């Protein structure tokens, strides 16, 4: 009888771990790419409209709130990357007003997304026996995190955040059709890309000098913008852009992992002592800090290879590929 009870408890615990893990979204996303057959303005407008429709779909009927939140935030990042590409053609005033809207809506979902990622990460680590924490403490800690997540969900529901996002994207579908994109061309590619690349170089230097969480967080965002711009142009010259965007994706993932570790440490530090003792807290923090060191050891050499040339040479090359593909 005792053996059966222990087996049942172990089975329930295994189900708990499995339920906490991150699951991919089976829903198809819209094609985030500009074809060689499209004019740049036409392609930009189509991509923005498709991303807005996708956000509407995810906000109106979430298949899974965690996955839908992730997809919505990803699409907002893509929209902001596109805006950065065309900012000098549409004008600074329009760029700033549109960018801040997308930024604010994405920010309203960031807390929920962070908690979900942290729970999933801890579940994977615990199953791999990489966390120095007992089962009881782990279950209490996950329960505490789920309570924080439930509070955030209630807050989002009470404030009607998803409904606000849906309505905003519906309005934006009309606004986008009025964007002044008729005269976009090779100069657009050059101006947008050189700015994104320069911002990455600036943030790399800043992160190496400051070595703090915020500097790395800002670098992650800038790398993501450049990554999305390269993703947008993959069809133009696949031999180059697919390889380069893949390298940027790896760098962004490393920076994202580091950010998740930093957020996890912050949450551990805020966790009440009755949930987790100080010794276990410090043990987890030490483990996470060591993992961050491993991440940065992989990160800096990779960034050195990705950003080996100056911004002018990079933008010139990207513009050249664009022009040749259109001949």
mmCIF file of C-alpha atoms in Angstrom:
data_model
loop_
_atom_site.group_PDB
_atom_site.id
_atom_site.type_symbol
_atom_site.label_atom_id
_atom_site.label_comp_id
_atom_site.label_asym_id
_atom_site.label_seq_id
_atom_site.Cartn_x
_atom_site.Cartn_y
_atom_site.Cartn_z
ATOM 1 C CA UNK A 1 0.000 0.000 0.000
ATOM 2 C CA UNK A 2 2.779 2.415 0.915
ATOM 3 C CA UNK A 3 4.571 1.635 -2.358
ATOM 4 C CA UNK A 4 1.389 2.420 -4.348
ATOM 5 C CA UNK A 5 0.913 5.736 -2.538
ATOM 6 C CA UNK A 6 4.513 6.752 -3.203
ATOM 7 C CA UNK A 7 4.174 5.759 -6.873
ATOM 8 C CA UNK A 8 0.969 7.817 -7.147
ATOM 9 C CA UNK A 9 2.654 10.862 -5.585
ATOM 10 C CA UNK A 10 5.600 10.484 -7.979
ATOM 11 C CA UNK A 11 3.228 10.258 -10.962
ATOM 12 C CA UNK A 12 1.373 13.412 -9.875
ATOM 13 C CA UNK A 13 4.679 15.230 -9.439
ATOM 14 C CA UNK A 14 5.796 14.149 -12.927
ATOM 15 C CA UNK A 15 2.522 15.467 -14.366
ATOM 16 C CA UNK A 16 3.102 18.777 -12.576
ATOM 17 C CA UNK A 17 6.579 19.122 -14.102
ATOM 18 C CA UNK A 18 5.278 18.264 -17.579
ATOM 19 C CA UNK A 19 2.454 20.808 -17.338
ATOM 20 C CA UNK A 20 4.900 23.590 -16.474
ATOM 21 C CA UNK A 21 7.120 23.113 -19.501
ATOM 22 C CA UNK A 22 6.957 25.491 -22.432
ATOM 23 C CA UNK A 23 4.933 24.199 -25.389
ATOM 24 C CA UNK A 24 5.177 25.541 -28.936
ATOM 25 C CA UNK A 25 2.225 27.141 -30.665
ATOM 26 C CA UNK A 26 0.711 24.994 -33.390
ATOM 27 C CA UNK A 27 -1.016 27.978 -35.020
ATOM 28 C CA UNK A 28 0.553 29.198 -38.254
ATOM 29 C CA UNK A 29 1.987 32.721 -38.265
ATOM 30 C CA UNK A 30 1.781 35.068 -41.226
ATOM 31 C CA UNK A 31 4.733 35.171 -43.614
ATOM 32 C CA UNK A 32 7.200 37.780 -42.334
ATOM 33 C CA UNK A 33 9.210 38.261 -45.504
ATOM 34 C CA UNK A 34 9.308 40.507 -48.592
ATOM 35 C CA UNK A 35 9.393 38.753 -51.956
ATOM 36 C CA UNK A 36 11.621 39.806 -54.828
ATOM 37 C CA UNK A 37 8.483 40.300 -56.921
ATOM 38 C CA UNK A 38 7.063 42.906 -54.525
ATOM 39 C CA UNK A 39 7.839 46.580 -54.464
ATOM 40 C CA UNK A 40 9.317 47.509 -51.089
ATOM 41 C CA UNK A 41 6.404 49.764 -50.093
ATOM 42 C CA UNK A 42 3.887 47.116 -51.132
ATOM 43 C CA UNK A 43 5.711 44.408 -49.200
ATOM 44 C CA UNK A 44 6.116 46.551 -46.081
ATOM 45 C CA UNK A 45 2.431 47.412 -46.051
ATOM 46 C CA UNK A 46 1.400 43.777 -46.553
ATOM 47 C CA UNK A 47 3.703 42.542 -43.769
ATOM 48 C CA UNK A 48 2.400 45.119 -41.274
ATOM 49 C CA UNK A 49 -1.238 44.325 -42.105
ATOM 50 C CA UNK A 50 -0.630 40.590 -41.748
ATOM 51 C CA UNK A 51 1.079 41.046 -38.376
ATOM 52 C CA UNK A 52 -1.796 43.211 -37.127
ATOM 53 C CA UNK A 53 -4.331 40.591 -38.250
ATOM 54 C CA UNK A 54 -2.315 37.891 -36.505
ATOM 55 C CA UNK A 55 -2.264 39.880 -33.255
ATOM 56 C CA UNK A 56 -6.028 40.386 -33.554
ATOM 57 C CA UNK A 57 -6.488 36.638 -33.964
ATOM 58 C CA UNK A 58 -4.360 35.839 -30.906
ATOM 59 C CA UNK A 59 -5.973 38.553 -28.748
ATOM 60 C CA UNK A 60 -9.572 37.648 -29.618
ATOM 61 C CA UNK A 61 -9.454 33.840 -29.297
ATOM 62 C CA UNK A 62 -6.325 32.769 -27.388
ATOM 63 C CA UNK A 63 -5.640 29.058 -27.917
ATOM 64 C CA UNK A 64 -3.467 29.262 -24.822
ATOM 65 C CA UNK A 65 -2.957 32.498 -22.916
ATOM 66 C CA UNK A 66 0.778 31.902 -22.394
ATOM 67 C CA UNK A 67 1.443 31.088 -26.041
ATOM 68 C CA UNK A 68 -0.840 33.832 -27.322
ATOM 69 C CA UNK A 69 0.942 36.352 -25.113
ATOM 70 C CA UNK A 70 4.272 35.226 -26.547
ATOM 71 C CA UNK A 71 2.994 35.447 -30.136
ATOM 72 C CA UNK A 72 1.492 38.906 -29.612
ATOM 73 C CA UNK A 73 4.696 40.258 -28.094
ATOM 74 C CA UNK A 74 6.755 38.717 -30.907
ATOM 75 C CA UNK A 75 4.547 40.372 -33.541
ATOM 76 C CA UNK A 76 4.774 43.754 -31.799
ATOM 77 C CA UNK A 77 8.583 43.433 -31.882
ATOM 78 C CA UNK A 78 8.431 42.668 -35.590
ATOM 79 C CA UNK A 79 6.231 45.690 -36.213
ATOM 80 C CA UNK A 80 8.668 47.919 -34.346
ATOM 81 C CA UNK A 81 11.561 46.492 -36.380
ATOM 82 C CA UNK A 82 9.701 47.337 -39.602
ATOM 83 C CA UNK A 83 9.030 50.868 -38.353
ATOM 84 C CA UNK A 84 12.756 51.287 -37.682
ATOM 85 C CA UNK A 85 13.491 50.226 -41.244
ATOM 86 C CA UNK A 86 11.205 52.871 -42.769
ATOM 87 C CA UNK A 87 11.447 55.625 -40.126
ATOM 88 C CA UNK A 88 13.337 58.083 -42.358
ATOM 89 C CA UNK A 89 10.740 57.744 -45.132
ATOM 90 C CA UNK A 90 7.592 57.998 -43.023
ATOM 91 C CA UNK A 91 9.016 60.792 -40.855
ATOM 92 C CA UNK A 92 10.089 60.952 -37.236
ATOM 93 C CA UNK A 93 6.729 62.153 -35.920
ATOM 94 C CA UNK A 94 4.780 59.213 -37.394
ATOM 95 C CA UNK A 95 7.506 56.755 -36.410
ATOM 96 C CA UNK A 96 7.524 57.883 -32.775
ATOM 97 C CA UNK A 97 3.729 57.894 -32.392
ATOM 98 C CA UNK A 98 3.352 54.420 -33.936
ATOM 99 C CA UNK A 99 6.348 52.919 -32.138
ATOM 100 C CA UNK A 100 5.243 54.050 -28.689
ATOM 101 C CA UNK A 101 1.786 52.482 -29.161
ATOM 102 C CA UNK A 102 3.236 49.068 -29.969
ATOM 103 C CA UNK A 103 5.779 49.390 -27.186
ATOM 104 C CA UNK A 104 3.153 50.185 -24.546
ATOM 105 C CA UNK A 105 0.844 47.332 -25.533
ATOM 106 C CA UNK A 106 3.703 44.818 -25.527
ATOM 107 C CA UNK A 107 4.852 46.095 -22.120
ATOM 108 C CA UNK A 108 1.418 45.381 -20.637
ATOM 109 C CA UNK A 109 2.004 41.682 -21.325
ATOM 110 C CA UNK A 110 5.661 41.505 -20.261
ATOM 111 C CA UNK A 111 5.118 40.532 -16.615
ATOM 112 C CA UNK A 112 2.862 37.603 -17.504
ATOM 113 C CA UNK A 113 5.331 36.449 -20.147
ATOM 114 C CA UNK A 114 8.304 36.670 -17.765
ATOM 115 C CA UNK A 115 6.608 34.592 -15.064
ATOM 116 C CA UNK A 116 5.556 31.919 -17.555
ATOM 117 C CA UNK A 117 9.099 31.630 -18.970
ATOM 118 C CA UNK A 118 10.587 31.414 -15.478
ATOM 119 C CA UNK A 119 8.176 28.635 -14.413
ATOM 120 C CA UNK A 120 8.925 26.660 -17.576
ATOM 121 C CA UNK A 121 12.682 27.145 -17.171
ATOM 122 C CA UNK A 122 12.666 26.036 -13.525
ATOM 123 C CA UNK A 123 10.581 22.949 -14.380
ATOM 124 C CA UNK A 124 13.119 21.879 -17.010
ATOM 125 C CA UNK A 125 16.048 22.506 -14.667
ATOM 126 C CA UNK A 126 14.449 20.640 -11.789
ATOM 127 C CA UNK A 127 13.681 17.625 -13.964
ATOM 128 C CA UNK A 128 17.307 17.636 -15.164
ATOM 129 C CA UNK A 129 18.391 17.748 -11.485
ATOM 130 C CA UNK A 130 20.183 21.048 -12.046
ATOM 131 C CA UNK A 131 18.535 22.810 -9.091
ATOM 132 C CA UNK A 132 19.757 22.344 -5.527
ATOM 133 C CA UNK A 133 16.322 22.453 -3.917
ATOM 134 C CA UNK A 134 14.054 19.836 -2.348
ATOM 135 C CA UNK A 135 10.767 18.714 -3.917
ATOM 136 C CA UNK A 136 8.640 20.312 -1.198
ATOM 137 C CA UNK A 137 10.400 23.665 -1.512
ATOM 138 C CA UNK A 138 10.216 23.486 -5.292
ATOM 139 C CA UNK A 139 6.457 22.808 -5.221
ATOM 140 C CA UNK A 140 5.917 25.695 -2.784
ATOM 141 C CA UNK A 141 7.998 28.007 -4.966
ATOM 142 C CA UNK A 142 6.140 27.025 -8.155
ATOM 143 C CA UNK A 143 2.851 27.483 -6.310
ATOM 144 C CA UNK A 144 3.982 30.969 -5.276
ATOM 145 C CA UNK A 145 4.922 31.813 -8.892
ATOM 146 C CA UNK A 146 1.577 30.513 -10.144
ATOM 147 C CA UNK A 147 -0.170 32.768 -7.632
ATOM 148 C CA UNK A 148 1.752 35.746 -9.037
ATOM 149 C CA UNK A 149 0.782 34.642 -12.531
ATOM 150 C CA UNK A 150 -2.891 34.343 -11.583
ATOM 151 C CA UNK A 151 -2.806 37.863 -10.122
ATOM 152 C CA UNK A 152 -1.346 39.176 -13.367
ATOM 153 C CA UNK A 153 -3.994 37.345 -15.393
ATOM 154 C CA UNK A 154 -6.778 38.817 -13.246
ATOM 155 C CA UNK A 155 -5.263 42.269 -13.684
ATOM 156 C CA UNK A 156 -5.098 41.880 -17.462
ATOM 157 C CA UNK A 157 -8.712 40.660 -17.515
ATOM 158 C CA UNK A 158 -9.999 43.436 -15.259
ATOM 159 C CA UNK A 159 -8.273 46.070 -17.376
ATOM 160 C CA UNK A 160 -9.402 44.486 -20.646
ATOM 161 C CA UNK A 161 -5.877 44.433 -22.067
ATOM 162 C CA UNK A 162 -6.559 41.829 -24.771
ATOM 163 C CA UNK A 163 -9.678 43.683 -25.865
ATOM 164 C CA UNK A 164 -7.702 46.943 -26.017
ATOM 165 C CA UNK A 165 -5.031 45.248 -28.141
ATOM 166 C CA UNK A 166 -7.676 43.849 -30.491
ATOM 167 C CA UNK A 167 -9.351 47.240 -30.938
ATOM 168 C CA UNK A 168 -6.042 49.026 -31.438
ATOM 169 C CA UNK A 169 -4.941 46.604 -34.163
ATOM 170 C CA UNK A 170 -8.336 46.953 -35.859
ATOM 171 C CA UNK A 171 -7.872 50.746 -35.957
ATOM 172 C CA UNK A 172 -4.286 50.369 -37.119
ATOM 173 C CA UNK A 173 -5.363 48.431 -40.199
ATOM 174 C CA UNK A 174 -6.860 51.676 -41.513
ATOM 175 C CA UNK A 175 -3.913 53.819 -40.381
ATOM 176 C CA UNK A 176 -1.324 51.607 -42.121
ATOM 177 C CA UNK A 177 -3.041 52.058 -45.474
ATOM 178 C CA UNK A 178 -2.249 55.779 -45.188
ATOM 179 C CA UNK A 179 1.475 55.284 -44.503
ATOM 180 C CA UNK A 180 3.583 57.247 -47.027
ATOM 181 C CA UNK A 181 5.345 54.175 -48.444
ATOM 182 C CA UNK A 182 5.000 54.852 -52.179
ATOM 183 C CA UNK A 183 8.603 56.007 -52.595
ATOM 184 C CA UNK A 184 10.447 53.402 -50.530
ATOM 185 C CA UNK A 185 13.538 51.980 -52.187
ATOM 186 C CA UNK A 186 17.226 51.070 -51.783
ATOM 187 C CA UNK A 187 17.801 54.238 -49.734
ATOM 188 C CA UNK A 188 15.199 52.918 -47.245
ATOM 189 C CA UNK A 189 17.127 49.678 -46.796
ATOM 190 C CA UNK A 190 20.421 51.550 -46.339
ATOM 191 C CA UNK A 191 19.100 54.110 -43.847
ATOM 192 C CA UNK A 192 17.105 51.645 -41.772
ATOM 193 C CA UNK A 193 19.762 48.945 -41.598
ATOM 194 C CA UNK A 194 22.668 51.275 -40.837
ATOM 195 C CA UNK A 195 20.750 52.762 -37.905
ATOM 196 C CA UNK A 196 19.849 49.327 -36.489
ATOM 197 C CA UNK A 197 23.421 48.060 -36.883
ATOM 198 C CA UNK A 198 24.911 51.185 -35.251
ATOM 199 C CA UNK A 199 22.558 50.815 -32.301
ATOM 200 C CA UNK A 200 23.769 47.251 -31.814
ATOM 201 C CA UNK A 201 27.410 48.373 -31.863
ATOM 202 C CA UNK A 202 26.637 51.119 -29.329
ATOM 203 C CA UNK A 203 24.839 48.716 -27.001
ATOM 204 C CA UNK A 204 27.612 46.121 -27.263
ATOM 205 C CA UNK A 205 30.121 48.721 -26.111
ATOM 206 C CA UNK A 206 27.768 49.915 -23.380
ATOM 207 C CA UNK A 207 27.159 46.365 -22.111
ATOM 208 C CA UNK A 208 30.876 45.557 -22.039
ATOM 209 C CA UNK A 209 31.627 48.724 -20.083
ATOM 210 C CA UNK A 210 28.749 48.567 -17.617
ATOM 211 C CA UNK A 211 28.252 44.799 -17.256
ATOM 212 C CA UNK A 212 24.809 45.195 -15.689
ATOM 213 C CA UNK A 213 21.398 43.668 -16.367
ATOM 214 C CA UNK A 214 19.839 46.739 -17.972
ATOM 215 C CA UNK A 215 22.677 47.180 -20.488
ATOM 216 C CA UNK A 216 22.373 43.541 -21.572
ATOM 217 C CA UNK A 217 18.586 43.887 -21.754
ATOM 218 C CA UNK A 218 18.915 46.910 -24.073
ATOM 219 C CA UNK A 219 21.447 45.039 -26.230
ATOM 220 C CA UNK A 220 19.027 42.114 -26.543
ATOM 221 C CA UNK A 221 16.294 44.398 -27.879
ATOM 222 C CA UNK A 222 18.582 46.011 -30.466
ATOM 223 C CA UNK A 223 19.849 42.624 -31.689
ATOM 224 C CA UNK A 224 16.211 41.500 -32.037
ATOM 225 C CA UNK A 225 15.362 44.521 -34.200
ATOM 226 C CA UNK A 226 18.258 43.832 -36.555
ATOM 227 C CA UNK A 227 17.380 40.130 -36.604
ATOM 228 C CA UNK A 228 13.798 40.893 -37.643
ATOM 229 C CA UNK A 229 15.005 43.248 -40.373
ATOM 230 C CA UNK A 230 17.282 40.542 -41.772
ATOM 231 C CA UNK A 231 14.441 38.013 -41.511
ATOM 232 C CA UNK A 232 12.289 40.378 -43.543
ATOM 233 C CA UNK A 233 14.842 40.366 -46.376
ATOM 234 C CA UNK A 234 15.758 36.663 -46.450
ATOM 235 C CA UNK A 235 14.142 36.081 -49.856
ATOM 236 C CA UNK A 236 16.285 38.821 -51.413
ATOM 237 C CA UNK A 237 19.592 36.954 -51.083
ATOM 238 C CA UNK A 238 19.034 33.726 -49.093
ATOM 239 C CA UNK A 239 22.682 32.616 -49.214
ATOM 240 C CA UNK A 240 23.632 35.606 -47.079
ATOM 241 C CA UNK A 241 20.547 36.646 -45.138
ATOM 242 C CA UNK A 242 19.514 33.188 -43.892
ATOM 243 C CA UNK A 243 22.982 32.557 -42.467
ATOM 244 C CA UNK A 244 23.299 36.015 -40.952
ATOM 245 C CA UNK A 245 19.800 36.046 -39.445
ATOM 246 C CA UNK A 246 20.459 32.584 -37.964
ATOM 247 C CA UNK A 247 23.571 33.921 -36.207
ATOM 248 C CA UNK A 248 21.598 36.911 -34.922
ATOM 249 C CA UNK A 249 18.900 34.533 -33.699
ATOM 250 C CA UNK A 250 21.447 32.546 -31.664
ATOM 251 C CA UNK A 251 22.810 35.770 -30.138
ATOM 252 C CA UNK A 252 19.286 36.954 -29.317
ATOM 253 C CA UNK A 253 18.504 33.597 -27.684
ATOM 254 C CA UNK A 254 21.626 33.806 -25.520
ATOM 255 C CA UNK A 255 20.726 37.347 -24.481
ATOM 256 C CA UNK A 256 17.154 36.213 -23.849
ATOM 257 C CA UNK A 257 18.361 33.350 -21.644
ATOM 258 C CA UNK A 258 20.529 35.770 -19.697
ATOM 259 C CA UNK A 259 17.565 38.117 -19.228
ATOM 260 C CA UNK A 260 15.382 35.219 -18.008
ATOM 261 C CA UNK A 261 18.091 34.228 -15.518
ATOM 262 C CA UNK A 262 18.300 37.808 -14.236
ATOM 263 C CA UNK A 263 14.511 37.992 -13.835
ATOM 264 C CA UNK A 264 14.495 34.615 -12.051
ATOM 265 C CA UNK A 265 17.127 35.823 -9.590
ATOM 266 C CA UNK A 266 15.080 38.967 -8.903
ATOM 267 C CA UNK A 267 11.960 36.894 -8.191
ATOM 268 C CA UNK A 268 13.896 34.502 -5.930
ATOM 269 C CA UNK A 269 15.201 37.453 -3.915
ATOM 270 C CA UNK A 270 11.629 38.744 -3.463
ATOM 271 C CA UNK A 271 10.193 35.343 -2.466
ATOM 272 C CA UNK A 272 8.970 35.220 1.168
ATOM 273 C CA UNK A 273 11.104 33.148 3.540
ATOM 274 C CA UNK A 274 8.174 30.865 4.396
ATOM 275 C CA UNK A 275 8.106 29.779 0.751
ATOM 276 C CA UNK A 276 11.848 29.177 0.425
ATOM 277 C CA UNK A 277 14.609 29.383 3.014
ATOM 278 C CA UNK A 278 17.602 31.693 2.666
ATOM 279 C CA UNK A 279 20.058 28.836 2.106
ATOM 280 C CA UNK A 280 18.019 27.481 -0.802
ATOM 281 C CA UNK A 281 17.622 30.969 -2.232
ATOM 282 C CA UNK A 282 21.350 31.575 -2.211
ATOM 283 C CA UNK A 283 22.018 28.139 -3.679
ATOM 284 C CA UNK A 284 19.664 28.817 -6.592
ATOM 285 C CA UNK A 285 21.060 32.315 -7.140
ATOM 286 C CA UNK A 286 24.600 30.952 -7.198
ATOM 287 C CA UNK A 287 23.621 28.320 -9.767
ATOM 288 C CA UNK A 288 21.859 30.896 -11.969
ATOM 289 C CA UNK A 289 24.768 33.340 -11.695
ATOM 290 C CA UNK A 290 27.202 30.636 -12.811
ATOM 291 C CA UNK A 291 24.956 29.827 -15.749
ATOM 292 C CA UNK A 292 24.960 33.511 -16.742
ATOM 293 C CA UNK A 293 28.765 33.416 -16.826
ATOM 294 C CA UNK A 294 28.621 30.466 -19.237
ATOM 295 C CA UNK A 295 26.170 32.367 -21.429
ATOM 296 C CA UNK A 296 28.343 35.468 -21.657
ATOM 297 C CA UNK A 297 31.403 33.347 -22.474
ATOM 298 C CA UNK A 298 29.539 32.092 -25.549
ATOM 299 C CA UNK A 299 27.933 35.445 -26.297
ATOM 300 C CA UNK A 300 30.858 37.853 -26.700
ATOM 301 C CA UNK A 301 32.868 35.831 -29.288
ATOM 302 C CA UNK A 302 29.667 35.311 -31.298
ATOM 303 C CA UNK A 303 28.829 39.023 -31.254
ATOM 304 C CA UNK A 304 32.419 39.761 -32.310
ATOM 305 C CA UNK A 305 31.899 37.658 -35.444
ATOM 306 C CA UNK A 306 28.421 39.010 -36.220
ATOM 307 C CA UNK A 307 29.484 42.650 -35.873
ATOM 308 C CA UNK A 308 32.969 42.388 -37.350
ATOM 309 C CA UNK A 309 32.554 45.232 -39.867
ATOM 310 C CA UNK A 310 31.601 48.863 -39.421
ATOM 311 C CA UNK A 311 28.039 50.051 -39.957
ATOM 312 C CA UNK A 312 28.719 51.828 -43.274
ATOM 313 C CA UNK A 313 30.245 48.705 -44.880
ATOM 314 C CA UNK A 314 27.431 46.497 -43.555
ATOM 315 C CA UNK A 315 24.655 48.775 -44.822
ATOM 316 C CA UNK A 316 26.372 49.155 -48.201
ATOM 317 C CA UNK A 317 26.582 45.383 -48.626
ATOM 318 C CA UNK A 318 22.952 44.805 -47.648
ATOM 319 C CA UNK A 319 21.845 47.563 -50.045
ATOM 320 C CA UNK A 320 23.943 45.993 -52.824
ATOM 321 C CA UNK A 321 22.289 42.607 -52.331
ATOM 322 C CA UNK A 322 18.905 44.304 -52.476
ATOM 323 C CA UNK A 323 19.761 46.108 -55.742
ATOM 324 C CA UNK A 324 21.244 43.027 -57.434
ATOM 325 C CA UNK A 325 18.227 40.918 -56.541
ATOM 326 C CA UNK A 326 15.981 43.444 -58.286
ATOM 327 C CA UNK A 327 17.826 43.453 -61.597
#
